[in-house]
Amino acid sequence: MSELIETLWRQFGVEAGEHLDAIEALLAAPPGGTDGPQRIAALFRAFHSLKGAARAMDLFAMEAVAHRAETILGRIRAGSLELTGATADPLLEALDALRGLVEQATRDRRDGVAPDGLLAKLDALGGGKGAGKATADPSKPPNRLHGNDKLLGLFVGLLHDGMATLTRGLDPAALDGEELRAVDDTAERLEIACERLDFLPFADTLRGFRAALAHRDADAALRALQAVAVASARVGRLSGRDAGAAILVTLLADHNAQALESSAARALELMADPRLAEPAVGVATGAELAGALDRVAATLDIVTLPRAAALVRVLADVTRHAAPFGQAGWPGLLADSRMVVERLAALAMLDPPEDLDDGTAAELERRLRACVDGASAGARSGDADAGRPFTAAELTDLGLDAGLLRFLSPDSAADLRAAVADPAIGLCEVTAFLETSAEVASGFVAWLGSRVQAITNWPEFIDGKTWLKLLVASPLGLDELRGGLSAIDPGGELLRIRRCVPGGAVTDDPSAAMREPDSALPSPVPPQRRPADPSAPPAAVAPAQRARQPAVSAGVLRVPGEVVDRFMARIDGMVLLSGDLNAAARDTGLEQAFAALADRLGAGDPGLRAAQEAMERHRRDLLDLDARLSRSVDRLREAALDLRVVPVETLFTPFPRMVRELARAQGKSVRFATDGGDVRIDKSMVETLHDPLMHMVRNAIDHGIELPAEREAAGKPPQATLSLRAVQRNSRVVVEIADDGRGIATGAVRAKAVRNGLVGEEESRALPPEAIHDFIFAPGFSTAEAVTETSGRGVGMDVVRTAIARLGGSVAIRTAEGEGTAFAIDLPLSAAILRALLVEVGDQVLAIPDRFVEEVCGLAGAAFDREINGWAVRHRDRALPVVRLADALDLPTGGAWPPDGAKGDEGQGMVVVLRHGDRCIGLAIDALLRRGDLFVRESHPGLAEVPGVGGVSLLNDGRIVIILDGDALYRLATAAQARRAEGATGGS
């Protein structure tokens, strides 16, 4: 039990965070727009899901806040309140409170306290006086659904929380793969919970819903959710808890109303088409009209309007068979039918919906049948009685339900009369449930086509499921027919048959017991204590070991970040091992040994020649193996990196709200736009990029964007535009933040740079604009004349560049005075894998990021010259300052420095040329290992504070690699050179 509860807490934290992020993005969007109703519905569902999650975890403070927010959104959906800035502000306060309560709950595993002032504010806006928890009638204690009340409470909470997600399955065709998996995952969790609690019929209902999702069958999904609503209502009633049935019923009602409105509007439009009365043209229009009417009838069935549904089905059948087209009375009857359809659609939209009165429905149905009878009277081989409709008494005498009248078209009525007239033909009623097994469904269709004649069919809602009933005719006996069905459905749970006997008698009717109400719901008595009932029908109790249907997909797995990091660490070892194999394959030491041996023994020695050929073959095999292994490791690494990436939208989410609040505080009008939210970046980069982007957003609003009056005076619209977008370019991601404000004042930046001593006056005038703009990244640089809450302190842009450089990125500026500014941040797709040059200093392996390495060269000691600022060498026609890497990092050193070229020290030394902007410095190293890809591991906080250290990694032999920060390394190297120069000067 403790493991289950811990799992629920972890799931609660993750899902609550997702809902909170979604709410923030939805609330930050500008009000209005064509997506307004969808946005409000999404907000309503998100707050509702949070409320359900809170109740499941006994977090009553969080539930109270979420419930009040949900109430406000309910008023907005109903049209009694508008979603404006004034309405959104309290909801944003509620969002902040919920974030705090979630953080406390996941940390301390206990409930927090909801701010009284916030609750009062939300109550005032929502028109209520407190949320209050749904409780059962104290005079009627709830029935005991399960022996373990704690486990039952967790289940009810999961059920309540999952309702909003399940309703997204109402339109499965509109869901993408990830959205479909999310709905299926929720249904699967509930299905598993039902099985563990032995609520097997409820589990069957959820399994049917998942099957409908898998086939993207909207009608089947809707029927399944209707059953879920009924089952949830019973769970709530018997447990005394809110299982979410009310909200599901509300959402289903909204969906049904929209579906009815849409299909009825199309049907009415087609019924007004004058071509429907023309025999040559009406057939095609009639078929489309019949489809629209079928959809209307299906919705009327769901909202429980049987008379209206039956009448619409008759009308659909009439138009589908085109029998009355061209009849003299058809246009007038069609006009009357249109008026009735319009009326019943209006009645169905009432709260509660109302059915047609008996008189109206019966009269129009009589006229429709009479019109069809007249049209088809002479079309049946002179048999005047073939087209005559059945009466209720006739159907009863045949052993059929009188309600079948509404499903008998003229054609099916003729088929039924022909079957009754043939003494060798018997009538049977088949009941089939085809939504959970494609194999059974296909077998049943084949059986229908070969063994029987289907006369008519109709749906019947039994135990929360929609079954298909068919009236069939066949010369075969009942046992033979049942045997054919048993071969398709051995358990007899999905296919059943009974013989219809004239006189009203019914034989072998196991389906009658299926009409017991609530039998698809969880039983209130656990199975081990359930009394034996020999009369219980087989449909009432599902087998405990019933095979579960396969899910839509494997689902979405939420894996802790440290698990992914450990996986990446294993791949890191494989990457380095691949590099070692490459080095071994290309090692020429063995070739040199053979060459030396050949010199001693003679090149013509046959044994030696054979050994050399074998060695060459072995070397080629190694190189081929290395190439294949490298490709495999690269593919594995790319696949693994996909586990670390997240949509950049997760980075963008907090900014719309921040922009709105900052702009309002400064009296500015700003439209904030984002684009490219689906571009994916490394998850480790999201948190690192947040602060740099926040600095730039604040600077844009404070420095870049003008007041509305100032913009109008400059001929600009009063509302400024600030955009944040991302775009992927090959293996890099560019994040750009741009505004249409005043742009960077190049002259002001140059003057401030001169005053700060960053550049001389004369030198500054010769600099291009791009170089001047680069001064804004200098520490402590600001052109703001006054300090505000958001800027002017000289802190920000230097932090931006440093943080982005640590991620292996760069920042570029594009600006025009009076038009605006754009900052483009160029980043690698992943910060987890770093291409670096591996070197040795003493016994320590160090990694220099490849982007900072200009080249590696070997220099003799005699090449070093003493200059004013230290030691340097002539390299590529310029003086290259050189310092030992050990001195830059303050590591122990050995040997003389600088090299004593005057004493004839001609030995070669390895120097890495480090590039920093347009400047270079040489770093003398002890040994060069190789270039390689390293997986950057999280380093200890103490190590991260060491100057020059950017991270750590591991070699495949277990040795630690210190990854150096290129920017900091350049500063440390120049400082070490200066110290050496001062020491040499002082010594002389």
PDB file of C-alpha atoms in Angstrom, residues 266-293 316 319-320 322 325 330 334:
ATOM      1  CA  ARG A 266     -27.223  20.167 -41.720  1.00  0.00           C
ATOM      2  CA  ALA A 267     -30.393  18.064 -41.883  1.00  0.00           C
ATOM      3  CA  LEU A 268     -32.607  21.151 -41.978  1.00  0.00           C
ATOM      4  CA  GLU A 269     -30.431  22.671 -44.692  1.00  0.00           C
ATOM      5  CA  LEU A 270     -30.780  19.559 -46.845  1.00  0.00           C
ATOM      6  CA  MET A 271     -34.518  19.271 -46.209  1.00  0.00           C
ATOM      7  CA  ALA A 272     -34.923  22.808 -47.542  1.00  0.00           C
ATOM      8  CA  ASP A 273     -33.239  21.794 -50.833  1.00  0.00           C
ATOM      9  CA  PRO A 274     -35.972  21.741 -53.527  1.00  0.00           C
ATOM     10  CA  ARG A 275     -34.068  19.066 -55.458  1.00  0.00           C
ATOM     11  CA  LEU A 276     -35.042  16.537 -52.770  1.00  0.00           C
ATOM     12  CA  ALA A 277     -38.465  16.282 -54.441  1.00  0.00           C
ATOM     13  CA  GLU A 278     -36.983  15.401 -57.843  1.00  0.00           C
ATOM     14  CA  PRO A 279     -36.562  11.643 -58.482  1.00  0.00           C
ATOM     15  CA  ALA A 280     -33.463  12.077 -60.652  1.00  0.00           C
ATOM     16  CA  VAL A 281     -31.576  14.246 -58.191  1.00  0.00           C
ATOM     17  CA  GLY A 282     -33.118  13.428 -54.824  1.00  0.00           C
ATOM     18  CA  VAL A 283     -31.426  10.051 -54.384  1.00  0.00           C
ATOM     19  CA  ALA A 284     -27.952  11.502 -53.709  1.00  0.00           C
ATOM     20  CA  THR A 285     -29.313  14.318 -51.550  1.00  0.00           C
ATOM     21  CA  GLY A 286     -31.565  11.841 -49.740  1.00  0.00           C
ATOM     22  CA  ALA A 287     -28.612   9.624 -48.845  1.00  0.00           C
ATOM     23  CA  GLU A 288     -26.750  12.574 -47.338  1.00  0.00           C
ATOM     24  CA  LEU A 289     -29.886  13.678 -45.495  1.00  0.00           C
ATOM     25  CA  ALA A 290     -30.367  10.172 -44.117  1.00  0.00           C
ATOM     26  CA  GLY A 291     -26.841  10.250 -42.702  1.00  0.00           C
ATOM     27  CA  ALA A 292     -27.452  13.606 -41.015  1.00  0.00           C
ATOM     28  CA  LEU A 293     -30.760  12.351 -39.584  1.00  0.00           C
ATOM     29  CA  ALA A 316     -34.016   8.812 -42.297  1.00  0.00           C
ATOM     30  CA  THR A 319     -35.174   9.395 -47.437  1.00  0.00           C
ATOM     31  CA  ARG A 320     -32.479   6.703 -47.670  1.00  0.00           C
ATOM     32  CA  ALA A 322     -35.935   7.328 -51.955  1.00  0.00           C
ATOM     33  CA  PHE A 325     -39.365  11.024 -54.361  1.00  0.00           C
ATOM     34  CA  TRP A 330     -44.009  14.390 -50.804  1.00  0.00           C
ATOM     35  CA  LEU A 334     -41.173  17.021 -46.366  1.00  0.00           C
TER      36      LEU A 334
END
